Amino acid sequence: MALLFLSPDDPADLWRREIASRMPDLGFRIWPEVGDPAEIEVALVWRPPPGELRRYPNLKAVLSLGAGVDGLLADQELPDVPVARMVDPSLRRTMIEYVLLAVLRHHRGFDRFEREQRARRWAYAFPPQAAERRVGVMGLGELGGAAAGLLADHGFQVLGWSRSPKAIDGVTSHAGRGELRTFLHRTEILVCLLPLTAETRGILDAAAFADLPHGACLINVARGEHLVEADLIEALDSGRLAGATLDVFREEPLPEDHPLWAHQKVLITPHVASYSWPATGADGVVENIRRALSGRPLAHQVDRAKGY
Ligand code: NDP
Ligand code: OXD
């Protein structure tokens, strides 16, 4: 009985220690040193090479080290076993910190002050109140719901958009395609926290930017494929959008010659908006390993038909 750990980005030794302290009898194999593939019963993964997971004949579940499972589900050879996504207090905490920081930066005009400083200009501007600012969050799940709640607690006027209606204190819920335009019309700072699916790919495009009020800002912390980058650049250059904070890109790392790097109105972070600490994430992972080994449904199991 063994767990396969496969991630180029996560700290394998910390995960091994946290899982071993909760399940000392479970083997822990760090890819590519997998030993006998028949002993692997659960895989804990982030961006495994396509086709890799079909090498394990006794695999009972795939647990994602990330909240987003678009990469996993894109694998045409992914075995037909339950898949669970990461839900973890540290992932949530770091995401809501990032979103609050990015919203405040646009709200208080720090993005503009950074440009003015480079030009040595004393550009006094009277600061607006949070209560006068409308922030819209696309995706009101584990992360978007928590971010929207924090923004509302901070005093912003918060709107949310999701597939089904939500009841979150201080957040005006909009649901479904039919309410997307109303949501966008009212949103001055737009935060994207949607999963990447066939329905949401390319949703941040010229049509969406045209529905936002003139001078709105965009924060994309979901997936690069949500955004049509050329449409964003055009919207920023025309002044329709005033700024953008981008953590995710169609191609990561962002190529050195990509025009977004040098854009005056764009802040780029290298896909660091949030991360799971093994010390907090391991409780949920171990619970799901136990469920998988005893044939019970996983917590936070992905609906493959919906894609999240
Ligand atoms: P959840 O699955 O918990 O929530 C997804 C939300 O999106 C739900 O509210 C869902 O609506 C809504 N949604 C899905 N499809 C649609 C649609 N077609 N139209 C409208 N709303 C839709 O996801 P998480 O909050 O855990 O994570 C969200 C995403 O954040 C991840 O998929 C990942 O891409 C990204 N992420 C990025 C990180 C980073 O570091 N940059 C880190 C972690 C995650 P409903 O509730 O009605 O189903
Ligand atoms: C995730 C991510 O999906 O880090 O968790 O992007």
PDB file of C-alpha atoms and ligand atoms in Angstrom, residues 46 66-70 85-87 91 94-95 98 138-146 161-166 174-177 180 192-200 203 220-223 226 247-248 252 271-275 306-308, ligand 1:
ATOM      1  CA  TRP A  46       0.188  18.486  -9.475  1.00  0.00           C
ATOM      2  CA  GLY A  66      -4.111  22.195  -6.439  1.00  0.00           C
ATOM      3  CA  ALA A  67      -7.656  23.521  -6.241  1.00  0.00           C
ATOM      4  CA  GLY A  68      -7.873  23.688 -10.027  1.00  0.00           C
ATOM      5  CA  VAL A  69      -8.073  20.313 -11.792  1.00  0.00           C
ATOM      6  CA  ASP A  70      -8.225  21.524 -15.407  1.00  0.00           C
ATOM      7  CA  ARG A  85      -9.314  18.785  -5.526  1.00  0.00           C
ATOM      8  CA  MET A  86      -7.353  20.554  -2.799  1.00  0.00           C
ATOM      9  CA  VAL A  87      -9.365  22.373  -0.158  1.00  0.00           C
ATOM     10  CA  LEU A  91      -4.752  27.789   0.386  1.00  0.00           C
ATOM     11  CA  THR A  94      -3.193  32.978   1.120  1.00  0.00           C
ATOM     12  CA  MET A  95      -5.687  33.509  -1.712  1.00  0.00           C
ATOM     13  CA  TYR A  98      -3.651  38.186  -2.302  1.00  0.00           C
ATOM     14  CA  MET A 138     -16.480  35.609 -10.575  1.00  0.00           C
ATOM     15  CA  GLY A 139     -16.649  32.180  -8.948  1.00  0.00           C
ATOM     16  CA  LEU A 140     -18.024  31.930  -5.401  1.00  0.00           C
ATOM     17  CA  GLY A 141     -16.616  28.555  -4.376  1.00  0.00           C
ATOM     18  CA  GLU A 142     -14.086  27.728  -1.661  1.00  0.00           C
ATOM     19  CA  LEU A 143     -11.775  30.570  -2.670  1.00  0.00           C
ATOM     20  CA  GLY A 144     -14.022  33.087  -4.423  1.00  0.00           C
ATOM     21  CA  GLY A 145     -16.669  32.820  -1.716  1.00  0.00           C
ATOM     22  CA  ALA A 146     -14.092  33.460   1.014  1.00  0.00           C
ATOM     23  CA  TRP A 161     -21.246  35.634 -10.023  1.00  0.00           C
ATOM     24  CA  SER A 162     -21.512  31.864  -9.973  1.00  0.00           C
ATOM     25  CA  ARG A 163     -23.371  29.071 -11.692  1.00  0.00           C
ATOM     26  CA  SER A 164     -25.958  28.765  -8.899  1.00  0.00           C
ATOM     27  CA  PRO A 165     -27.163  31.570  -6.559  1.00  0.00           C
ATOM     28  CA  LYS A 166     -25.279  32.014  -3.267  1.00  0.00           C
ATOM     29  CA  HIS A 174     -25.736  36.904  -9.592  1.00  0.00           C
ATOM     30  CA  ALA A 175     -26.033  33.500 -11.219  1.00  0.00           C
ATOM     31  CA  GLY A 176     -25.776  32.013 -14.657  1.00  0.00           C
ATOM     32  CA  ARG A 177     -25.058  33.463 -18.105  1.00  0.00           C
ATOM     33  CA  LEU A 180     -23.423  37.971 -16.326  1.00  0.00           C
ATOM     34  CA  CYS A 192     -11.687  36.055 -11.542  1.00  0.00           C
ATOM     35  CA  LEU A 193     -11.728  32.932  -9.367  1.00  0.00           C
ATOM     36  CA  LEU A 194     -13.519  30.555 -11.717  1.00  0.00           C
ATOM     37  CA  PRO A 195     -12.380  27.030 -12.513  1.00  0.00           C
ATOM     38  CA  LEU A 196     -11.201  26.573 -16.096  1.00  0.00           C
ATOM     39  CA  THR A 197     -13.855  24.623 -18.006  1.00  0.00           C
ATOM     40  CA  ALA A 198     -15.254  24.579 -21.526  1.00  0.00           C
ATOM     41  CA  GLU A 199     -17.813  27.181 -20.356  1.00  0.00           C
ATOM     42  CA  THR A 200     -15.343  29.591 -18.751  1.00  0.00           C
ATOM     43  CA  ILE A 203     -14.571  34.484 -20.584  1.00  0.00           C
ATOM     44  CA  ASN A 220      -7.034  37.280 -12.689  1.00  0.00           C
ATOM     45  CA  VAL A 221      -5.959  34.672 -10.167  1.00  0.00           C
ATOM     46  CA  ALA A 222      -7.742  31.698 -11.740  1.00  0.00           C
ATOM     47  CA  ARG A 223      -6.207  30.396 -14.979  1.00  0.00           C
ATOM     48  CA  HIS A 226      -9.758  32.507 -18.874  1.00  0.00           C
ATOM     49  CA  ASP A 247      -1.053  35.827 -11.519  1.00  0.00           C
ATOM     50  CA  VAL A 248      -1.757  33.207 -14.190  1.00  0.00           C
ATOM     51  CA  GLU A 252       3.854  29.649 -17.737  1.00  0.00           C
ATOM     52  CA  HIS A 271       1.399  32.057 -10.154  1.00  0.00           C
ATOM     53  CA  VAL A 272       1.891  32.591  -6.436  1.00  0.00           C
ATOM     54  CA  ALA A 273      -1.532  33.856  -5.391  1.00  0.00           C
ATOM     55  CA  SER A 274      -2.004  30.955  -3.025  1.00  0.00           C
ATOM     56  CA  TYR A 275      -0.395  27.728  -1.914  1.00  0.00           C
ATOM     57  CA  LYS A 306     -18.883  19.850 -14.922  1.00  0.00           C
ATOM     58  CA  GLY A 307     -15.064  20.014 -14.994  1.00  0.00           C
ATOM     59  CA  TYR A 308     -14.541  21.211 -11.393  1.00  0.00           C
TER      60      TYR A 308
HETATM   61  P1  NDP B   1     -14.635  25.845  -6.474  1.00  0.00           P
HETATM   62  O1  NDP B   1     -14.890  24.654  -7.309  1.00  0.00           O
HETATM   63  O2  NDP B   1     -14.822  25.745  -4.989  1.00  0.00           O
HETATM   64  O3  NDP B   1     -15.586  27.055  -6.949  1.00  0.00           O
HETATM   65  C1  NDP B   1     -15.822  27.319  -8.291  1.00  0.00           C
HETATM   66  C2  NDP B   1     -16.874  28.437  -8.392  1.00  0.00           C
HETATM   67  O4  NDP B   1     -16.997  28.819  -9.771  1.00  0.00           O
HETATM   68  C3  NDP B   1     -18.257  28.006  -7.924  1.00  0.00           C
HETATM   69  O5  NDP B   1     -18.893  29.061  -7.255  1.00  0.00           O
HETATM   70  C4  NDP B   1     -18.987  27.717  -9.243  1.00  0.00           C
HETATM   71  O6  NDP B   1     -20.406  27.927  -9.190  1.00  0.00           O
HETATM   72  C5  NDP B   1     -18.374  28.766 -10.141  1.00  0.00           C
HETATM   73  N1  NDP B   1     -18.509  28.377 -11.555  1.00  0.00           N
HETATM   74  C6  NDP B   1     -18.026  27.280 -12.194  1.00  0.00           C
HETATM   75  N2  NDP B   1     -18.399  27.247 -13.482  1.00  0.00           N
HETATM   76  C7  NDP B   1     -19.138  28.358 -13.669  1.00  0.00           C
HETATM   77  C8  NDP B   1     -19.822  28.897 -14.787  1.00  0.00           C
HETATM   78  N3  NDP B   1     -19.823  28.289 -15.984  1.00  0.00           N
HETATM   79  N4  NDP B   1     -20.485  30.056 -14.637  1.00  0.00           N
HETATM   80  C9  NDP B   1     -20.529  30.687 -13.436  1.00  0.00           C
HETATM   81  N5  NDP B   1     -19.898  30.226 -12.322  1.00  0.00           N
HETATM   82  C10 NDP B   1     -19.215  29.076 -12.452  1.00  0.00           C
HETATM   83  O7  NDP B   1     -13.166  26.357  -6.825  1.00  0.00           O
HETATM   84  P2  NDP B   1     -12.100  27.080  -5.870  1.00  0.00           P
HETATM   85  O8  NDP B   1     -12.736  28.296  -5.306  1.00  0.00           O
HETATM   86  O9  NDP B   1     -11.500  26.108  -4.938  1.00  0.00           O
HETATM   87  O10 NDP B   1     -10.962  27.472  -6.956  1.00  0.00           O
HETATM   88  C11 NDP B   1     -11.261  28.303  -8.054  1.00  0.00           C
HETATM   89  C12 NDP B   1     -10.097  28.346  -9.017  1.00  0.00           C
HETATM   90  O11 NDP B   1      -9.046  29.144  -8.515  1.00  0.00           O
HETATM   91  C13 NDP B   1      -9.402  27.012  -9.303  1.00  0.00           C
HETATM   92  O12 NDP B   1     -10.135  26.236 -10.215  1.00  0.00           O
HETATM   93  C14 NDP B   1      -8.072  27.458  -9.853  1.00  0.00           C
HETATM   94  O13 NDP B   1      -8.168  27.599 -11.263  1.00  0.00           O
HETATM   95  C15 NDP B   1      -7.849  28.821  -9.215  1.00  0.00           C
HETATM   96  N6  NDP B   1      -6.730  28.802  -8.264  1.00  0.00           N
HETATM   97  C16 NDP B   1      -5.624  29.587  -8.516  1.00  0.00           C
HETATM   98  C17 NDP B   1      -4.584  29.621  -7.636  1.00  0.00           C
HETATM   99  C18 NDP B   1      -3.422  30.520  -7.849  1.00  0.00           C
HETATM  100  O14 NDP B   1      -2.433  30.426  -7.105  1.00  0.00           O
HETATM  101  N7  NDP B   1      -3.466  31.421  -8.788  1.00  0.00           N
HETATM  102  C19 NDP B   1      -4.581  28.805  -6.422  1.00  0.00           C
HETATM  103  C20 NDP B   1      -5.783  28.052  -6.227  1.00  0.00           C
HETATM  104  C21 NDP B   1      -6.807  28.041  -7.141  1.00  0.00           C
HETATM  105  P3  NDP B   1     -21.344  26.921  -8.357  1.00  0.00           P
HETATM  106  O15 NDP B   1     -20.930  27.086  -6.917  1.00  0.00           O
HETATM  107  O16 NDP B   1     -22.694  27.425  -8.595  1.00  0.00           O
HETATM  108  O17 NDP B   1     -21.055  25.542  -8.867  1.00  0.00           O
END
